[in-house]
Tab-separated table of N, CA and C in Angstrom:
chain	number	residue	atom	x	y	z
A	1	MET	N	4.810	74.565	-4.568
A	1	MET	CA	5.458	75.814	-4.881
A	1	MET	C	5.936	75.744	-6.319
A	2	SER	N	5.667	76.820	-7.066
A	2	SER	CA	6.122	76.854	-8.449
A	2	SER	C	6.459	78.275	-8.842
A	3	THR	N	7.390	78.372	-9.778
A	3	THR	CA	7.789	79.656	-10.324
A	3	THR	C	7.767	79.523	-11.837
A	4	THR	N	7.160	80.498	-12.499
A	4	THR	CA	7.166	80.516	-13.956
A	4	THR	C	7.562	81.904	-14.417
A	5	THR	N	8.145	81.949	-15.600
A	5	THR	CA	8.484	83.238	-16.193
A	5	THR	C	8.192	83.182	-17.680
A	6	SER	N	7.873	84.301	-18.229
A	6	SER	CA	7.735	84.464	-19.672
A	6	SER	C	8.479	85.744	-19.997
A	7	PRO	N	8.552	86.109	-21.265
A	7	PRO	CA	9.276	87.343	-21.575
A	7	PRO	C	8.733	88.567	-20.844
A	8	ARG	N	7.460	88.565	-20.439
A	8	ARG	CA	6.871	89.737	-19.806
A	8	ARG	C	6.415	89.501	-18.377
A	9	THR	N	6.363	88.246	-17.931
A	9	THR	CA	5.734	87.949	-16.658
A	9	THR	C	6.584	86.999	-15.835
A	10	ALA	N	6.651	87.265	-14.530
A	10	ALA	CA	7.247	86.327	-13.577
A	10	ALA	C	6.155	85.988	-12.573
A	11	GLN	N	6.044	84.691	-12.231
A	11	GLN	CA	4.972	84.281	-11.332
A	11	GLN	C	5.471	83.224	-10.353
A	12	TYR	N	4.944	83.316	-9.133
A	12	TYR	CA	5.280	82.376	-8.069
A	12	TYR	C	3.988	81.989	-7.367
A	13	ALA	N	3.819	80.708	-7.051
A	13	ALA	CA	2.620	80.254	-6.348
A	13	ALA	C	3.008	79.224	-5.301
A	14	VAL	N	2.310	79.280	-4.161
A	14	VAL	CA	2.539	78.313	-3.102
A	14	VAL	C	1.225	78.071	-2.362
A	15	GLU	N	0.916	76.786	-2.119
A	15	GLU	CA	-0.248	76.453	-1.319
A	15	GLU	C	0.163	76.508	0.146
A	16	LEU	N	-0.680	77.143	0.943
A	16	LEU	CA	-0.370	77.347	2.357
A	16	LEU	C	-1.334	76.549	3.221
A	17	PRO	N	-0.819	75.940	4.284
A	17	PRO	CA	-1.683	75.147	5.157
A	17	PRO	C	-2.601	76.048	5.980
A	18	HIS	N	-3.689	75.480	6.452
A	18	HIS	CA	-4.590	76.231	7.328
A	18	HIS	C	-4.071	76.090	8.763
A	19	THR	N	-3.020	76.842	9.060
A	19	THR	CA	-2.419	76.843	10.391
A	19	THR	C	-2.056	78.272	10.762
A	20	ARG	N	-1.773	78.483	12.036
A	20	ARG	CA	-1.346	79.816	12.475
A	20	ARG	C	0.003	80.195	11.889
A	21	GLN	N	0.751	79.232	11.388
A	21	GLN	CA	2.069	79.508	10.800
A	21	GLN	C	1.980	79.963	9.346
A	22	ALA	N	0.806	79.829	8.724
A	22	ALA	CA	0.671	80.161	7.296
A	22	ALA	C	1.110	81.595	6.967
A	23	PRO	N	0.692	82.611	7.745
A	23	PRO	CA	1.164	83.965	7.403
A	23	PRO	C	2.687	84.099	7.437
A	24	SER	N	3.328	83.472	8.404
A	24	SER	CA	4.786	83.525	8.492
A	24	SER	C	5.434	82.816	7.303
A	25	ILE	N	4.912	81.647	6.961
A	25	ILE	CA	5.417	80.916	5.795
A	25	ILE	C	5.269	81.784	4.545
A	26	ALA	N	4.104	82.409	4.396
A	26	ALA	CA	3.841	83.253	3.222
A	26	ALA	C	4.779	84.448	3.176
A	27	ARG	N	4.993	85.102	4.331
A	27	ARG	CA	5.900	86.262	4.358
A	27	ARG	C	7.301	85.860	3.912
A	28	HIS	N	7.820	84.779	4.480
A	28	HIS	CA	9.176	84.351	4.129
A	28	HIS	C	9.286	83.923	2.669
A	29	ALA	N	8.320	83.165	2.186
A	29	ALA	CA	8.359	82.709	0.797
A	29	ALA	C	8.292	83.892	-0.164
A	30	SER	N	7.413	84.850	0.134
A	30	SER	CA	7.268	86.028	-0.728
A	30	SER	C	8.539	86.863	-0.745
A	31	GLU	N	9.071	87.132	0.442
A	31	GLU	CA	10.292	87.933	0.515
A	31	GLU	C	11.436	87.244	-0.222
A	32	ASP	N	11.561	85.923	-0.033
A	32	ASP	CA	12.616	85.183	-0.733
A	32	ASP	C	12.467	85.303	-2.247
A	33	TRP	N	11.238	85.109	-2.739
A	33	TRP	CA	11.030	85.159	-4.190
A	33	TRP	C	11.279	86.558	-4.735
A	34	LEU	N	10.817	87.561	-4.008
A	34	LEU	CA	10.939	88.935	-4.495
A	34	LEU	C	12.361	89.490	-4.384
A	35	THR	N	13.176	88.951	-3.490
A	35	THR	CA	14.528	89.478	-3.318
A	35	THR	C	15.610	88.533	-3.834
A	36	GLU	N	15.663	87.316	-3.339
A	36	GLU	CA	16.742	86.399	-3.711
A	36	GLU	C	16.678	85.976	-5.166
A	37	ASN	N	15.476	85.694	-5.642
A	37	ASN	CA	15.344	85.254	-7.024
A	37	ASN	C	15.272	86.414	-7.991
A	38	GLU	N	15.085	87.634	-7.470
A	38	GLU	CA	15.001	88.842	-8.276
A	38	GLU	C	14.235	88.640	-9.572
A	39	PRO	N	12.917	88.439	-9.465
A	39	PRO	CA	12.151	88.287	-10.700
A	39	PRO	C	12.285	89.533	-11.556
A	40	VAL	N	12.693	89.341	-12.777
A	40	VAL	CA	12.911	90.471	-13.677
A	40	VAL	C	11.611	90.799	-14.389
A	41	ASP	N	11.298	92.062	-14.430
A	41	ASP	CA	10.136	92.556	-15.160
A	41	ASP	C	10.682	93.354	-16.331
A	42	PRO	N	10.802	92.744	-17.505
A	42	PRO	CA	11.451	93.397	-18.638
A	42	PRO	C	10.899	94.796	-18.894
A	43	GLY	N	11.838	95.712	-19.083
A	43	GLY	CA	11.462	97.081	-19.375
A	43	GLY	C	11.117	97.884	-18.135
A	44	HIS	N	11.137	97.258	-16.967
A	44	HIS	CA	10.774	97.950	-15.739
A	44	HIS	C	11.805	97.697	-14.638
A	45	GLY	N	13.066	97.659	-15.006
A	45	GLY	CA	14.104	97.487	-14.004
A	45	GLY	C	14.423	96.026	-13.775
A	46	ASP	N	15.190	95.764	-12.721
A	46	ASP	CA	15.679	94.419	-12.451
A	46	ASP	C	14.858	93.675	-11.415
A	47	GLY	N	13.718	94.164	-11.044
A	47	GLY	CA	12.907	93.469	-10.061
A	47	GLY	C	12.189	94.470	-9.187
A	48	VAL	N	11.849	94.040	-7.990
A	48	VAL	CA	11.089	94.869	-7.072
A	48	VAL	C	12.053	95.535	-6.090
A	49	PRO	N	12.008	96.857	-5.954
A	49	PRO	CA	12.891	97.555	-5.019
A	49	PRO	C	12.596	97.133	-3.579
A	50	ASP	N	13.624	97.233	-2.725
A	50	ASP	CA	13.510	96.775	-1.343
A	50	ASP	C	12.332	97.375	-0.586
A	51	ASP	N	12.054	98.679	-0.778
A	51	ASP	CA	10.952	99.292	-0.032
A	51	ASP	C	9.608	98.726	-0.466
A	52	ARG	N	9.490	98.375	-1.730
A	52	ARG	CA	8.231	97.785	-2.204
A	52	ARG	C	8.148	96.312	-1.823
A	53	VAL	N	9.279	95.638	-1.667
A	53	VAL	CA	9.256	94.255	-1.163
A	53	VAL	C	8.647	94.247	0.237
A	54	ALA	N	9.074	95.163	1.081
A	54	ALA	CA	8.527	95.237	2.444
A	54	ALA	C	7.024	95.508	2.410
A	55	ASP	N	6.583	96.398	1.523
A	55	ASP	CA	5.155	96.679	1.379
A	55	ASP	C	4.413	95.425	0.919
A	56	ALA	N	4.969	94.736	-0.064
A	56	ALA	CA	4.330	93.530	-0.600
A	56	ALA	C	4.224	92.446	0.469
A	57	VAL	N	5.262	92.286	1.262
A	57	VAL	CA	5.254	91.267	2.323
A	57	VAL	C	4.180	91.591	3.364
A	58	LEU	N	3.991	92.867	3.669
A	58	LEU	CA	2.933	93.258	4.600
A	58	LEU	C	1.553	92.933	4.022
A	59	VAL	N	1.352	93.207	2.739
A	59	VAL	CA	0.074	92.883	2.097
A	59	VAL	C	-0.157	91.370	2.111
A	60	VAL	N	0.867	90.597	1.778
A	60	VAL	CA	0.769	89.132	1.827
A	60	VAL	C	0.330	88.678	3.214
A	61	SER	N	0.959	89.240	4.229
A	61	SER	CA	0.629	88.868	5.607
A	61	SER	C	-0.832	89.158	5.934
A	62	GLU	N	-1.312	90.327	5.531
A	62	GLU	CA	-2.712	90.700	5.781
A	62	GLU	C	-3.672	89.739	5.088
A	63	LEU	N	-3.424	89.443	3.817
A	63	LEU	CA	-4.335	88.593	3.057
A	63	LEU	C	-4.352	87.156	3.569
A	64	VAL	N	-3.173	86.607	3.849
A	64	VAL	CA	-3.108	85.223	4.326
A	64	VAL	C	-3.681	85.111	5.734
A	65	THR	N	-3.424	86.103	6.584
A	65	THR	CA	-4.007	86.097	7.931
A	65	THR	C	-5.531	86.061	7.846
A	66	ASN	N	-6.103	86.861	6.953
A	66	ASN	CA	-7.554	86.851	6.775
A	66	ASN	C	-8.055	85.499	6.292
A	67	ALA	N	-7.340	84.883	5.358
A	67	ALA	CA	-7.755	83.570	4.852
A	67	ALA	C	-7.742	82.530	5.972
A	68	VAL	N	-6.723	82.559	6.807
A	68	VAL	CA	-6.633	81.606	7.923
A	68	VAL	C	-7.731	81.902	8.952
A	69	ARG	N	-7.946	83.155	9.232
A	69	ARG	CA	-8.916	83.554	10.253
A	69	ARG	C	-10.359	83.249	9.843
A	70	HIS	N	-10.668	83.401	8.566
A	70	HIS	CA	-12.063	83.336	8.127
A	70	HIS	C	-12.431	82.092	7.326
A	71	THR	N	-11.508	81.145	7.158
A	71	THR	CA	-11.809	79.911	6.429
A	71	THR	C	-11.316	78.711	7.229
A	72	GLN	N	-11.570	77.529	6.701
A	72	GLN	CA	-11.166	76.295	7.385
A	72	GLN	C	-10.237	75.424	6.547
A	73	ASP	N	-9.808	75.919	5.391
A	73	ASP	CA	-9.029	75.117	4.454
A	73	ASP	C	-7.730	75.827	4.075
A	74	PRO	N	-6.828	75.113	3.409
A	74	PRO	CA	-5.611	75.767	2.896
A	74	PRO	C	-5.966	76.872	1.901
A	75	CYS	N	-5.013	77.748	1.649
A	75	CYS	CA	-5.208	78.797	0.651
A	75	CYS	C	-4.033	78.777	-0.313
A	76	LEU	N	-4.204	79.455	-1.426
A	76	LEU	CA	-3.165	79.518	-2.446
A	76	LEU	C	-2.723	80.963	-2.609
A	77	LEU	N	-1.433	81.203	-2.420
A	77	LEU	CA	-0.831	82.520	-2.622
A	77	LEU	C	-0.156	82.526	-3.985
A	78	THR	N	-0.480	83.537	-4.795
A	78	THR	CA	0.155	83.689	-6.104
A	78	THR	C	0.663	85.122	-6.238
A	79	LEU	N	1.920	85.266	-6.616
A	79	LEU	CA	2.533	86.568	-6.889
A	79	LEU	C	2.826	86.631	-8.382
A	80	THR	N	2.383	87.700	-9.022
A	80	THR	CA	2.629	87.861	-10.450
A	80	THR	C	3.199	89.260	-10.686
A	81	LEU	N	4.363	89.321	-11.310
A	81	LEU	CA	5.013	90.582	-11.621
A	81	LEU	C	4.957	90.777	-13.131
A	82	GLU	N	4.289	91.868	-13.542
A	82	GLU	CA	4.143	92.136	-14.970
A	82	GLU	C	3.998	93.635	-15.196
A	83	ASP	N	4.770	94.163	-16.136
A	83	ASP	CA	4.676	95.564	-16.537
A	83	ASP	C	4.779	96.531	-15.355
A	84	GLY	N	5.672	96.247	-14.419
A	84	GLY	CA	5.877	97.144	-13.291
A	84	GLY	C	4.815	97.046	-12.207
A	85	LEU	N	3.936	96.062	-12.305
A	85	LEU	CA	2.882	95.866	-11.318
A	85	LEU	C	3.022	94.493	-10.672
A	86	LEU	N	2.798	94.450	-9.372
A	86	LEU	CA	2.823	93.192	-8.629
A	86	LEU	C	1.405	92.866	-8.197
A	87	ASP	N	0.892	91.735	-8.679
A	87	ASP	CA	-0.427	91.253	-8.275
A	87	ASP	C	-0.221	90.204	-7.190
A	88	ILE	N	-0.745	90.484	-6.005
A	88	ILE	CA	-0.696	89.556	-4.881
A	88	ILE	C	-2.098	88.978	-4.763
A	89	ALA	N	-2.223	87.658	-4.932
A	89	ALA	CA	-3.543	87.026	-4.927
A	89	ALA	C	-3.569	85.896	-3.908
A	90	VAL	N	-4.643	85.851	-3.119
A	90	VAL	CA	-4.859	84.747	-2.188
A	90	VAL	C	-6.231	84.158	-2.486
A	91	ALA	N	-6.218	82.886	-2.885
A	91	ALA	CA	-7.460	82.168	-3.174
A	91	ALA	C	-7.774	81.269	-1.989
A	92	ASP	N	-9.050	81.299	-1.557
A	92	ASP	CA	-9.465	80.436	-0.454
A	92	ASP	C	-10.770	79.748	-0.802
A	93	HIS	N	-11.260	78.921	0.112
A	93	HIS	CA	-12.441	78.102	-0.139
A	93	HIS	C	-13.686	78.627	0.552
A	94	SER	N	-13.751	79.911	0.801
A	94	SER	CA	-14.942	80.517	1.380
A	94	SER	C	-15.583	81.429	0.340
A	95	GLU	N	-16.893	81.299	0.179
A	95	GLU	CA	-17.602	82.174	-0.744
A	95	GLU	C	-17.991	83.497	-0.093
A	96	ASP	N	-17.750	83.645	1.214
A	96	ASP	CA	-18.053	84.898	1.910
A	96	ASP	C	-17.068	85.971	1.462
A	97	LEU	N	-17.602	87.091	0.997
A	97	LEU	CA	-16.752	88.183	0.527
A	97	LEU	C	-16.508	89.182	1.650
A	98	PRO	N	-15.286	89.663	1.777
A	98	PRO	CA	-15.006	90.662	2.801
A	98	PRO	C	-15.693	91.990	2.491
A	99	ASP	N	-16.014	92.732	3.540
A	99	ASP	CA	-16.601	94.060	3.382
A	99	ASP	C	-15.456	95.060	3.242
A	100	LEU	N	-15.317	95.601	2.052
A	100	LEU	CA	-14.211	96.530	1.792
A	100	LEU	C	-14.569	97.969	2.119
A	101	HIS	N	-15.806	98.219	2.478
A	101	HIS	CA	-16.237	99.581	2.777
A	101	HIS	C	-16.063	99.963	4.233
A	102	ASP	N	-16.269	99.031	5.114
A	102	ASP	CA	-16.367	99.335	6.533
A	102	ASP	C	-15.208	98.708	7.299
A	103	ALA	N	-14.113	99.424	7.417
A	103	ALA	CA	-12.960	98.925	8.152
A	103	ALA	C	-13.068	99.388	9.599
A	104	ARG	N	-13.582	98.501	10.431
A	104	ARG	CA	-13.705	98.817	11.858
A	104	ARG	C	-12.697	97.984	12.618
A	105	GLY	N	-11.708	98.616	13.156
A	105	GLY	CA	-10.710	97.892	13.907
A	105	GLY	C	-11.192	97.558	15.308
A	106	ASP	N	-10.788	96.394	15.780
A	106	ASP	CA	-11.036	95.999	17.156
A	106	ASP	C	-9.835	95.194	17.631
A	107	GLU	N	-9.976	94.514	18.764
A	107	GLU	CA	-8.836	93.785	19.315
A	107	GLU	C	-8.381	92.624	18.429
A	108	ARG	N	-9.238	92.181	17.497
A	108	ARG	CA	-8.880	91.074	16.607
A	108	ARG	C	-8.329	91.563	15.284
A	109	GLY	N	-8.409	92.833	15.002
A	109	GLY	CA	-7.926	93.339	13.722
A	109	GLY	C	-8.962	94.211	13.065
A	110	GLY	N	-9.099	94.068	11.753
A	110	GLY	CA	-10.105	94.810	11.020
A	110	GLY	C	-9.582	96.045	10.312
A	111	LEU	N	-8.284	96.267	10.352
A	111	LEU	CA	-7.723	97.458	9.715
A	111	LEU	C	-6.894	97.128	8.468
A	112	GLY	N	-6.897	95.873	8.060
A	112	GLY	CA	-6.078	95.452	6.928
A	112	GLY	C	-6.376	96.194	5.647
A	113	VAL	N	-7.658	96.480	5.380
A	113	VAL	CA	-8.029	97.201	4.160
A	113	VAL	C	-7.391	98.582	4.164
A	114	ASP	N	-7.446	99.261	5.304
A	114	ASP	CA	-6.826	100.587	5.398
A	114	ASP	C	-5.314	100.513	5.231
A	115	VAL	N	-4.690	99.491	5.793
A	115	VAL	CA	-3.241	99.313	5.655
A	115	VAL	C	-2.885	99.109	4.186
A	116	ILE	N	-3.616	98.216	3.530
A	116	ILE	CA	-3.344	97.912	2.119
A	116	ILE	C	-3.524	99.153	1.248
A	117	ARG	N	-4.604	99.872	1.463
A	117	ARG	CA	-4.834	101.092	0.678
A	117	ARG	C	-3.790	102.154	0.984
A	118	GLY	N	-3.335	102.223	2.236
A	118	GLY	CA	-2.295	103.172	2.607
A	118	GLY	C	-0.975	102.905	1.904
A	119	LEU	N	-0.766	101.658	1.506
A	119	LEU	CA	0.447	101.292	0.768
A	119	LEU	C	0.274	101.467	-0.742
A	120	GLY	N	-0.894	101.963	-1.140
A	120	GLY	CA	-1.161	102.167	-2.557
A	120	GLY	C	-1.765	100.952	-3.232
A	121	GLY	N	-2.191	99.972	-2.464
A	121	GLY	CA	-2.763	98.754	-3.030
A	121	GLY	C	-4.176	98.955	-3.526
A	122	ARG	N	-4.470	98.359	-4.663
A	122	ARG	CA	-5.819	98.373	-5.233
A	122	ARG	C	-6.391	96.967	-5.057
A	123	ILE	N	-7.513	96.878	-4.368
A	123	ILE	CA	-8.098	95.591	-3.994
A	123	ILE	C	-9.182	95.208	-4.989
A	124	ARG	N	-9.160	93.935	-5.397
A	124	ARG	CA	-10.181	93.405	-6.307
A	124	ARG	C	-10.594	92.032	-5.799
A	125	LEU	N	-11.889	91.795	-5.726
A	125	LEU	CA	-12.430	90.511	-5.310
A	125	LEU	C	-12.918	89.757	-6.539
A	126	VAL	N	-12.569	88.474	-6.622
A	126	VAL	CA	-13.032	87.637	-7.716
A	126	VAL	C	-13.754	86.437	-7.104
A	127	PRO	N	-15.095	86.520	-7.036
A	127	PRO	CA	-15.849	85.396	-6.489
A	127	PRO	C	-15.814	84.207	-7.443
A	128	ALA	N	-15.878	83.010	-6.873
A	128	ALA	CA	-15.898	81.789	-7.673
A	128	ALA	C	-16.761	80.761	-6.951
A	129	LEU	N	-17.197	79.781	-7.677
A	129	LEU	CA	-17.954	78.703	-7.073
A	129	LEU	C	-17.036	77.959	-6.110
A	130	GLY	N	-17.390	77.927	-4.847
A	130	GLY	CA	-16.575	77.231	-3.860
A	130	GLY	C	-15.443	78.053	-3.283
A	131	GLY	N	-15.445	79.359	-3.505
A	131	GLY	CA	-14.383	80.187	-2.940
A	131	GLY	C	-14.315	81.563	-3.558
A	132	LYS	N	-13.169	82.170	-3.414
A	132	LYS	CA	-12.930	83.504	-3.966
A	132	LYS	C	-11.423	83.724	-4.034
A	133	THR	N	-11.030	84.746	-4.761
A	133	THR	CA	-9.645	85.196	-4.775
A	133	THR	C	-9.647	86.682	-4.478
A	134	VAL	N	-8.800	87.087	-3.548
A	134	VAL	CA	-8.611	88.499	-3.233
A	134	VAL	C	-7.285	88.911	-3.862
A	135	HIS	N	-7.355	89.897	-4.753
A	135	HIS	CA	-6.164	90.417	-5.433
A	135	HIS	C	-5.836	91.797	-4.870
A	136	VAL	N	-4.560	92.062	-4.705
A	136	VAL	CA	-4.091	93.407	-4.403
A	136	VAL	C	-3.022	93.725	-5.430
A	137	LEU	N	-3.219	94.828	-6.123
A	137	LEU	CA	-2.285	95.266	-7.145
A	137	LEU	C	-1.441	96.401	-6.578
A	138	LEU	N	-0.114	96.205	-6.588
A	138	LEU	CA	0.832	97.221	-6.122
A	138	LEU	C	1.727	97.643	-7.275
A	139	ASP	N	2.013	98.933	-7.356
A	139	ASP	CA	3.039	99.397	-8.282
A	139	ASP	C	4.375	98.941	-7.726
A	140	ALA	N	5.143	98.242	-8.553
A	140	ALA	CA	6.413	97.691	-8.094
A	140	ALA	C	7.610	98.571	-8.441
A	141	ALA	N	7.410	99.546	-9.295
A	141	ALA	CA	8.519	100.397	-9.727
A	141	ALA	C	8.973	101.306	-8.598
A	142	PRO	N	10.256	101.657	-8.574
A	142	PRO	CA	10.779	102.485	-7.504
A	142	PRO	C	10.108	103.845	-7.383
A	143	ASP	N	9.577	104.380	-8.487
A	143	ASP	CA	8.964	105.703	-8.437
A	143	ASP	C	7.460	105.622	-8.209
A	144	LYS	N	6.958	104.456	-7.813
A	144	LYS	CA	5.524	104.272	-7.601
A	144	LYS	C	5.265	103.988	-6.126
A	145	GLY	N	4.013	103.887	-5.788
A	145	GLY	CA	3.633	103.593	-4.417
A	145	GLY	C	3.147	104.844	-3.732
A	146	PRO	N	2.836	104.757	-2.428
A	146	PRO	CA	2.253	105.895	-1.723
A	146	PRO	C	3.168	107.105	-1.735
A	147	GLY	N	2.623	108.217	-2.169
A	147	GLY	CA	3.379	109.460	-2.163
A	147	GLY	C	4.444	109.550	-3.228
A	148	ARG	N	4.489	108.579	-4.157
A	148	ARG	CA	5.563	108.565	-5.141
A	148	ARG	C	5.101	108.933	-6.536
A	149	ALA	N	3.841	108.623	-6.876
A	149	ALA	CA	3.339	108.922	-8.218
A	149	ALA	C	1.833	109.025	-8.156
A	150	PRO	N	1.237	109.761	-9.094
A	150	PRO	CA	-0.218	109.879	-9.094
A	150	PRO	C	-0.878	108.554	-9.407
A	151	GLU	N	-2.129	108.412	-8.952
A	151	GLU	CA	-2.915	107.209	-9.215
A	151	GLU	C	-3.124	107.042	-10.707
A	152	SER	N	-3.290	105.807	-11.122
A	152	SER	CA	-3.585	105.500	-12.513
A	152	SER	C	-4.983	105.988	-12.860
A	153	ASP	N	-5.182	106.344	-14.121
A	153	ASP	CA	-6.497	106.759	-14.585
A	153	ASP	C	-7.325	105.580	-15.054
A	154	ALA	N	-6.793	104.365	-14.919
A	154	ALA	CA	-7.513	103.179	-15.371
A	154	ALA	C	-8.776	102.979	-14.557
A	155	ALA	N	-9.799	102.494	-15.218
A	155	ALA	CA	-11.066	102.224	-14.534
A	155	ALA	C	-10.906	101.005	-13.649
A	156	PRO	N	-11.578	100.999	-12.477
A	156	PRO	CA	-11.492	99.836	-11.599
A	156	PRO	C	-12.051	98.597	-12.275
A	157	GLY	N	-11.485	97.424	-11.936
A	157	GLY	CA	-11.962	96.150	-12.457
A	157	GLY	C	-13.193	95.703	-11.720
A	158	PRO	N	-13.677	94.496	-12.013
A	158	PRO	CA	-14.876	94.001	-11.355
A	158	PRO	C	-14.674	93.940	-9.844
A	159	ARG	N	-15.606	94.442	-9.105
A	159	ARG	CA	-15.630	94.425	-7.645
A	159	ARG	C	-14.449	95.157	-7.022
A	160	GLU	N	-13.676	95.876	-7.845
A	160	GLU	CA	-12.541	96.628	-7.307
A	160	GLU	C	-13.050	97.881	-6.623
A	161	ARG	N	-12.458	98.209	-5.521
A	161	ARG	CA	-12.833	99.392	-4.772
A	161	ARG	C	-11.681	100.394	-4.807
A	162	PRO	N	-11.985	101.687	-4.968
A	162	PRO	CA	-10.911	102.686	-4.991
A	162	PRO	C	-10.229	102.791	-3.661
């Protein structure tokens, strides 16, 4: 577990075991970092508002649950707060990329993409040799998020889906 800050960026990272407890560990660690440590995002308030912390913790839970469900190794959770945006990233050791187009729910799940998008999250996949990283970008400002502000006009990044 590590925390770093710069004048513009606050970052937290923790390696999570490949166990059924990993999502719970990730939820608690994320909530603690986002609330108790109050990472400051200069020029964008004193940290992440409580309603967005709850949204971020739900996204963390979805991403880590998928990593545990679909891989056999530990994963790395990284939270980065910069310029009013929270990047939630989970890196795992599977090169299999999730299908972001077809969210078919069943008794095992399958609705995480819809949940994340419903919270205003923008999903980006970064494939790598020996694994991948799934990023979800959330607006962390109090006036952002679902139903709070219009979508950004920025072009999607590599493999990002609207």
